Every structure is written in structure tokens, then in C-alpha cells.
Amino acid sequence: MPRQIELTLTRRNVTCTAELLDDLAPRTCEAIWEALPQEGDAFHAKYASNEVYTLVPPFADPPLPLENPTMTPITGDLLYFYFAPGLIPRPDVRAQSQDTGLVDLAIFYGRDNLLISPQLGPIQGCRFGSVTENLEAMVEACDSIWREGFAGERLRWTRVE
């Protein structure tokens, strides 16, 4: 049976379940599994279209190699990105990322995403999971983040034991 994790948007009180893609991204899945739970402020992407993510401190040393890469995630995909020190241009997290970099844990809630940053160019992420339960409610909640804003929202990642 595949390992499962839950993602929760805490303010909106919406949870979905996802299966880890251990066969396609074994090192990433193992590192994420061992690092759970993780939680942080939820953000909506500016350029990648239908993405909600949180930024957390790196939990793998050395940083994970790229496995199961994609630049075009679809609805329900979970992606891992590592951004080395100095690569995150957000002023609110620049100091936090300066020494160690940051990990971006993301859920994609719609199609037609293209991972391109105006500062960095094309970005590849590691596809490590896929939502299997309660996707429709999570899509609605993520879309409300786009429409209503993400202030005060948190994104929590936990194991399903």
C-alpha cells in the first residue's frame, strides 16, 4: 500500500489525502516522509498559475537531487523545490533563506501550469505525490486563496499512519 500524507489549509479547514510516488521519486518521498509534519504560511503563486505552496527550512543535507522532474504539473500534483541561498526574491523570506535556502512544498489545483520564473527562467520541480481523496474541496479552497487572498492561511503537511 502506498504511503499517504494529508495536506490541510488550516484557516479554510480543508484537508485532502495524497499518495507518495515512492516508485518515481524514492529519495524525495523518503526525505519528505521523515521530515513530516511541516507547516508554514500558505502562498499563492504569481507566475506558475494554479499553485499553493509553503516555504520551509531545508530538511535534506545535501539537498535532494531532482527526481521525476516536471515543468507542467497538473491538478492534484505535489511538487518539491529546493531554492539555494539567495534565490528566493520574496522580501518577506529573503533573510530566512539567505544562509540555508528554502524548500517549497506545493500543491497544484488546476491544469495548464508552466513553471517559469521571471528571475530564474524555467524551473523544474520534483513530482513526489498525487492527491487521491477530497481533491475537489481542495481545488475550491485553493481557488479561494487566489480570489480572496492568502493572509492568515497556513498549509500543513502530515503523515497518514
PDB file of C-alpha atoms in Angstrom:
ATOM      1  CA  MET A   1       0.000   0.000   0.000  1.00  0.00           C
ATOM      2  CA  PRO A   2       1.415   3.427  -0.938  1.00  0.00           C
ATOM      3  CA  ARG A   3       2.328   5.819   1.847  1.00  0.00           C
ATOM      4  CA  GLN A   4      -0.145   8.638   2.283  1.00  0.00           C
ATOM      5  CA  ILE A   5       0.052  12.196   3.533  1.00  0.00           C
ATOM      6  CA  GLU A   6      -2.542  14.843   4.312  1.00  0.00           C
ATOM      7  CA  LEU A   7      -2.470  18.493   3.334  1.00  0.00           C
ATOM      8  CA  THR A   8      -4.588  20.930   5.297  1.00  0.00           C
ATOM      9  CA  LEU A   9      -5.415  24.564   4.696  1.00  0.00           C
ATOM     10  CA  THR A  10      -5.938  25.391   8.349  1.00  0.00           C
ATOM     11  CA  ARG A  11      -7.986  28.610   8.145  1.00  0.00           C
ATOM     12  CA  ARG A  12     -10.291  27.174   5.498  1.00  0.00           C
ATOM     13  CA  ASN A  13     -10.401  23.841   7.367  1.00  0.00           C
ATOM     14  CA  VAL A  14      -9.972  21.759   4.198  1.00  0.00           C
ATOM     15  CA  THR A  15      -7.908  18.562   4.081  1.00  0.00           C
ATOM     16  CA  CYS A  16      -7.005  16.261   1.217  1.00  0.00           C
ATOM     17  CA  THR A  17      -5.092  12.987   1.111  1.00  0.00           C
ATOM     18  CA  ALA A  18      -2.287  12.198  -1.311  1.00  0.00           C
ATOM     19  CA  GLU A  19      -0.210   9.141  -2.154  1.00  0.00           C
ATOM     20  CA  LEU A  20       3.548   9.408  -2.265  1.00  0.00           C
ATOM     21  CA  LEU A  21       5.122   8.360  -5.564  1.00  0.00           C
ATOM     22  CA  ASP A  22       7.837   6.209  -3.980  1.00  0.00           C
ATOM     23  CA  ASP A  23       8.469   4.360  -7.250  1.00  0.00           C
ATOM     24  CA  LEU A  24       9.133   7.578  -9.210  1.00  0.00           C
ATOM     25  CA  ALA A  25      10.818   9.771  -6.574  1.00  0.00           C
ATOM     26  CA  PRO A  26      12.098   7.449  -3.838  1.00  0.00           C
ATOM     27  CA  ARG A  27      14.703   9.738  -2.256  1.00  0.00           C
ATOM     28  CA  THR A  28      12.410  12.745  -2.218  1.00  0.00           C
ATOM     29  CA  CYS A  29       9.487  10.769  -0.799  1.00  0.00           C
ATOM     30  CA  GLU A  30      11.643   9.302   1.956  1.00  0.00           C
ATOM     31  CA  ALA A  31      13.101  12.695   2.913  1.00  0.00           C
ATOM     32  CA  ILE A  32       9.674  14.318   2.990  1.00  0.00           C
ATOM     33  CA  TRP A  33       8.161  11.422   4.970  1.00  0.00           C
ATOM     34  CA  GLU A  34      10.917  11.672   7.584  1.00  0.00           C
ATOM     35  CA  ALA A  35      10.584  15.473   7.787  1.00  0.00           C
ATOM     36  CA  LEU A  36       6.815  15.492   8.409  1.00  0.00           C
ATOM     37  CA  PRO A  37       4.966  17.245   9.879  1.00  0.00           C
ATOM     38  CA  GLN A  38       5.707  20.538   8.137  1.00  0.00           C
ATOM     39  CA  GLU A  39       3.642  23.712   8.298  1.00  0.00           C
ATOM     40  CA  GLY A  40       4.005  27.283   7.182  1.00  0.00           C
ATOM     41  CA  ASP A  41       2.251  30.285   5.763  1.00  0.00           C
ATOM     42  CA  ALA A  42       0.353  29.451   2.582  1.00  0.00           C
ATOM     43  CA  PHE A  43       1.120  31.483  -0.531  1.00  0.00           C
ATOM     44  CA  HIS A  44      -0.403  31.541  -3.984  1.00  0.00           C
ATOM     45  CA  ALA A  45       1.978  31.517  -6.946  1.00  0.00           C
ATOM     46  CA  LYS A  46       2.283  34.620  -9.087  1.00  0.00           C
ATOM     47  CA  TYR A  47       3.665  33.016 -12.239  1.00  0.00           C
ATOM     48  CA  ALA A  48       3.036  29.262 -12.079  1.00  0.00           C
ATOM     49  CA  SER A  49      -0.751  29.682 -12.291  1.00  0.00           C
ATOM     50  CA  ASN A  50      -2.666  27.211 -10.102  1.00  0.00           C
ATOM     51  CA  GLU A  51      -0.225  26.624  -7.240  1.00  0.00           C
ATOM     52  CA  VAL A  52      -0.488  26.997  -3.470  1.00  0.00           C
ATOM     53  CA  TYR A  53       2.706  26.441  -1.510  1.00  0.00           C
ATOM     54  CA  THR A  54       4.522  26.858   1.752  1.00  0.00           C
ATOM     55  CA  LEU A  55       8.207  27.582   2.367  1.00  0.00           C
ATOM     56  CA  VAL A  56      10.058  25.546   4.997  1.00  0.00           C
ATOM     57  CA  PRO A  57      13.694  25.183   6.043  1.00  0.00           C
ATOM     58  CA  PRO A  58      15.670  22.546   4.121  1.00  0.00           C
ATOM     59  CA  PHE A  59      15.384  19.081   5.646  1.00  0.00           C
ATOM     60  CA  ALA A  60      17.820  17.128   3.472  1.00  0.00           C
ATOM     61  CA  ASP A  61      21.583  17.515   3.622  1.00  0.00           C
ATOM     62  CA  PRO A  62      22.844  17.644   0.968  1.00  0.00           C
ATOM     63  CA  PRO A  63      19.853  18.988  -0.976  1.00  0.00           C
ATOM     64  CA  LEU A  64      17.893  16.335  -2.823  1.00  0.00           C
ATOM     65  CA  PRO A  65      18.719  15.602  -6.458  1.00  0.00           C
ATOM     66  CA  LEU A  66      15.965  16.209  -8.980  1.00  0.00           C
ATOM     67  CA  GLU A  67      13.744  13.128  -9.369  1.00  0.00           C
ATOM     68  CA  ASN A  68      10.655  12.728 -11.545  1.00  0.00           C
ATOM     69  CA  PRO A  69      11.022  16.289 -12.856  1.00  0.00           C
ATOM     70  CA  THR A  70       8.256  18.332 -14.398  1.00  0.00           C
ATOM     71  CA  MET A  71       7.674  21.887 -15.556  1.00  0.00           C
ATOM     72  CA  THR A  72       3.990  21.285 -16.318  1.00  0.00           C
ATOM     73  CA  PRO A  73       2.263  19.922 -13.204  1.00  0.00           C
ATOM     74  CA  ILE A  74      -1.438  19.099 -13.363  1.00  0.00           C
ATOM     75  CA  THR A  75      -4.325  19.153 -10.909  1.00  0.00           C
ATOM     76  CA  GLY A  76      -3.506  17.211  -7.750  1.00  0.00           C
ATOM     77  CA  ASP A  77       0.267  17.069  -8.270  1.00  0.00           C
ATOM     78  CA  LEU A  78       2.542  17.679  -5.270  1.00  0.00           C
ATOM     79  CA  LEU A  79       5.958  19.143  -6.028  1.00  0.00           C
ATOM     80  CA  TYR A  80       9.174  19.711  -4.091  1.00  0.00           C
ATOM     81  CA  PHE A  81      11.551  22.545  -4.969  1.00  0.00           C
ATOM     82  CA  TYR A  82      14.827  23.457  -3.297  1.00  0.00           C
ATOM     83  CA  PHE A  83      15.962  27.051  -3.702  1.00  0.00           C
ATOM     84  CA  ALA A  84      19.588  27.650  -2.743  1.00  0.00           C
ATOM     85  CA  PRO A  85      20.554  30.685  -0.624  1.00  0.00           C
ATOM     86  CA  GLY A  86      19.802  33.974  -2.323  1.00  0.00           C
ATOM     87  CA  LEU A  87      17.473  32.544  -4.986  1.00  0.00           C
ATOM     88  CA  ILE A  88      14.133  33.443  -3.406  1.00  0.00           C
ATOM     89  CA  PRO A  89      13.360  37.057  -4.275  1.00  0.00           C
ATOM     90  CA  ARG A  90      10.440  37.462  -1.827  1.00  0.00           C
ATOM     91  CA  PRO A  91      11.441  40.267   0.572  1.00  0.00           C
ATOM     92  CA  ASP A  92       9.448  38.703   3.428  1.00  0.00           C
ATOM     93  CA  VAL A  93      11.556  35.499   3.393  1.00  0.00           C
ATOM     94  CA  ARG A  94      14.859  36.720   1.944  1.00  0.00           C
ATOM     95  CA  ALA A  95      16.618  36.850   5.346  1.00  0.00           C
ATOM     96  CA  GLN A  96      15.269  33.411   6.320  1.00  0.00           C
ATOM     97  CA  SER A  97      16.643  31.862   3.127  1.00  0.00           C
ATOM     98  CA  GLN A  98      19.987  33.667   2.980  1.00  0.00           C
ATOM     99  CA  ASP A  99      22.096  31.040   4.789  1.00  0.00           C
ATOM    100  CA  THR A 100      20.405  27.720   4.048  1.00  0.00           C
ATOM    101  CA  GLY A 101      17.984  28.289   1.204  1.00  0.00           C
ATOM    102  CA  LEU A 102      14.376  27.152   1.424  1.00  0.00           C
ATOM    103  CA  VAL A 103      12.179  24.251   0.378  1.00  0.00           C
ATOM    104  CA  ASP A 104       8.949  24.974  -1.445  1.00  0.00           C
ATOM    105  CA  LEU A 105       6.268  22.294  -0.924  1.00  0.00           C
ATOM    106  CA  ALA A 106       3.466  22.859  -3.418  1.00  0.00           C
ATOM    107  CA  ILE A 107       0.072  21.575  -4.449  1.00  0.00           C
ATOM    108  CA  PHE A 108      -1.254  22.299  -7.928  1.00  0.00           C
ATOM    109  CA  TYR A 109      -5.000  22.665  -8.217  1.00  0.00           C
ATOM    110  CA  GLY A 110      -5.607  23.210 -11.915  1.00  0.00           C
ATOM    111  CA  ARG A 111      -4.226  22.425 -15.358  1.00  0.00           C
ATOM    112  CA  ASP A 112      -2.078  24.461 -17.748  1.00  0.00           C
ATOM    113  CA  ASN A 113       0.686  25.312 -15.282  1.00  0.00           C
ATOM    114  CA  LEU A 114       4.116  26.260 -16.592  1.00  0.00           C
ATOM    115  CA  LEU A 115       6.973  26.677 -14.128  1.00  0.00           C
ATOM    116  CA  ILE A 116       8.826  29.773 -15.290  1.00  0.00           C
ATOM    117  CA  SER A 117      10.223  32.464 -13.023  1.00  0.00           C
ATOM    118  CA  PRO A 118      10.955  35.957 -14.361  1.00  0.00           C
ATOM    119  CA  GLN A 119      14.121  35.992 -12.215  1.00  0.00           C
ATOM    120  CA  LEU A 120      15.329  32.396 -12.742  1.00  0.00           C
ATOM    121  CA  GLY A 121      13.792  31.252 -16.023  1.00  0.00           C
ATOM    122  CA  PRO A 122      12.461  27.691 -16.406  1.00  0.00           C
ATOM    123  CA  ILE A 123      12.099  25.790 -13.115  1.00  0.00           C
ATOM    124  CA  GLN A 124      11.840  22.032 -12.735  1.00  0.00           C
ATOM    125  CA  GLY A 125      10.172  20.589  -9.666  1.00  0.00           C
ATOM    126  CA  CYS A 126      10.158  17.066  -8.309  1.00  0.00           C
ATOM    127  CA  ARG A 127       6.716  15.484  -8.606  1.00  0.00           C
ATOM    128  CA  PHE A 128       6.521  13.331  -5.482  1.00  0.00           C
ATOM    129  CA  GLY A 129       2.804  12.887  -4.779  1.00  0.00           C
ATOM    130  CA  SER A 130      -0.690  12.915  -6.156  1.00  0.00           C
ATOM    131  CA  VAL A 131      -3.939  13.823  -4.398  1.00  0.00           C
ATOM    132  CA  THR A 132      -6.309  10.848  -4.197  1.00  0.00           C
ATOM    133  CA  GLU A 133      -9.038  11.997  -1.783  1.00  0.00           C
ATOM    134  CA  ASN A 134     -11.020  15.224  -1.394  1.00  0.00           C
ATOM    135  CA  LEU A 135      -9.375  16.884  -4.403  1.00  0.00           C
ATOM    136  CA  GLU A 136     -12.495  18.830  -5.387  1.00  0.00           C
ATOM    137  CA  ALA A 137     -12.774  20.539  -1.992  1.00  0.00           C
ATOM    138  CA  MET A 138      -9.047  21.366  -2.009  1.00  0.00           C
ATOM    139  CA  VAL A 139      -9.333  22.810  -5.523  1.00  0.00           C
ATOM    140  CA  GLU A 140     -12.159  25.081  -4.328  1.00  0.00           C
ATOM    141  CA  ALA A 141     -10.153  26.136  -1.259  1.00  0.00           C
ATOM    142  CA  CYS A 142      -7.025  26.865  -3.305  1.00  0.00           C
ATOM    143  CA  ASP A 143      -9.063  28.836  -5.815  1.00  0.00           C
ATOM    144  CA  SER A 144     -10.498  30.885  -2.947  1.00  0.00           C
ATOM    145  CA  ILE A 145      -6.921  31.745  -1.943  1.00  0.00           C
ATOM    146  CA  TRP A 146      -6.463  33.172  -5.448  1.00  0.00           C
ATOM    147  CA  ARG A 147      -9.739  35.116  -5.313  1.00  0.00           C
ATOM    148  CA  GLU A 148      -9.791  36.181  -1.654  1.00  0.00           C
ATOM    149  CA  GLY A 149      -6.122  36.222  -0.638  1.00  0.00           C
ATOM    150  CA  PHE A 150      -3.875  34.063   1.488  1.00  0.00           C
ATOM    151  CA  ALA A 151      -3.380  36.332   4.523  1.00  0.00           C
ATOM    152  CA  GLY A 152      -3.581  34.217   7.673  1.00  0.00           C
ATOM    153  CA  GLU A 153      -3.781  30.903   5.818  1.00  0.00           C
ATOM    154  CA  ARG A 154      -1.438  28.050   6.770  1.00  0.00           C
ATOM    155  CA  LEU A 155      -0.601  24.898   4.828  1.00  0.00           C
ATOM    156  CA  ARG A 156       0.087  21.821   6.955  1.00  0.00           C
ATOM    157  CA  TRP A 157       1.647  18.568   5.669  1.00  0.00           C
ATOM    158  CA  THR A 158       1.298  15.469   7.878  1.00  0.00           C
ATOM    159  CA  ARG A 159       1.672  11.702   7.627  1.00  0.00           C
ATOM    160  CA  VAL A 160      -1.279   9.341   7.441  1.00  0.00           C
ATOM    161  CA  GLU A 161      -0.258   6.491   9.726  1.00  0.00           C
TER     162      GLU A 161
END
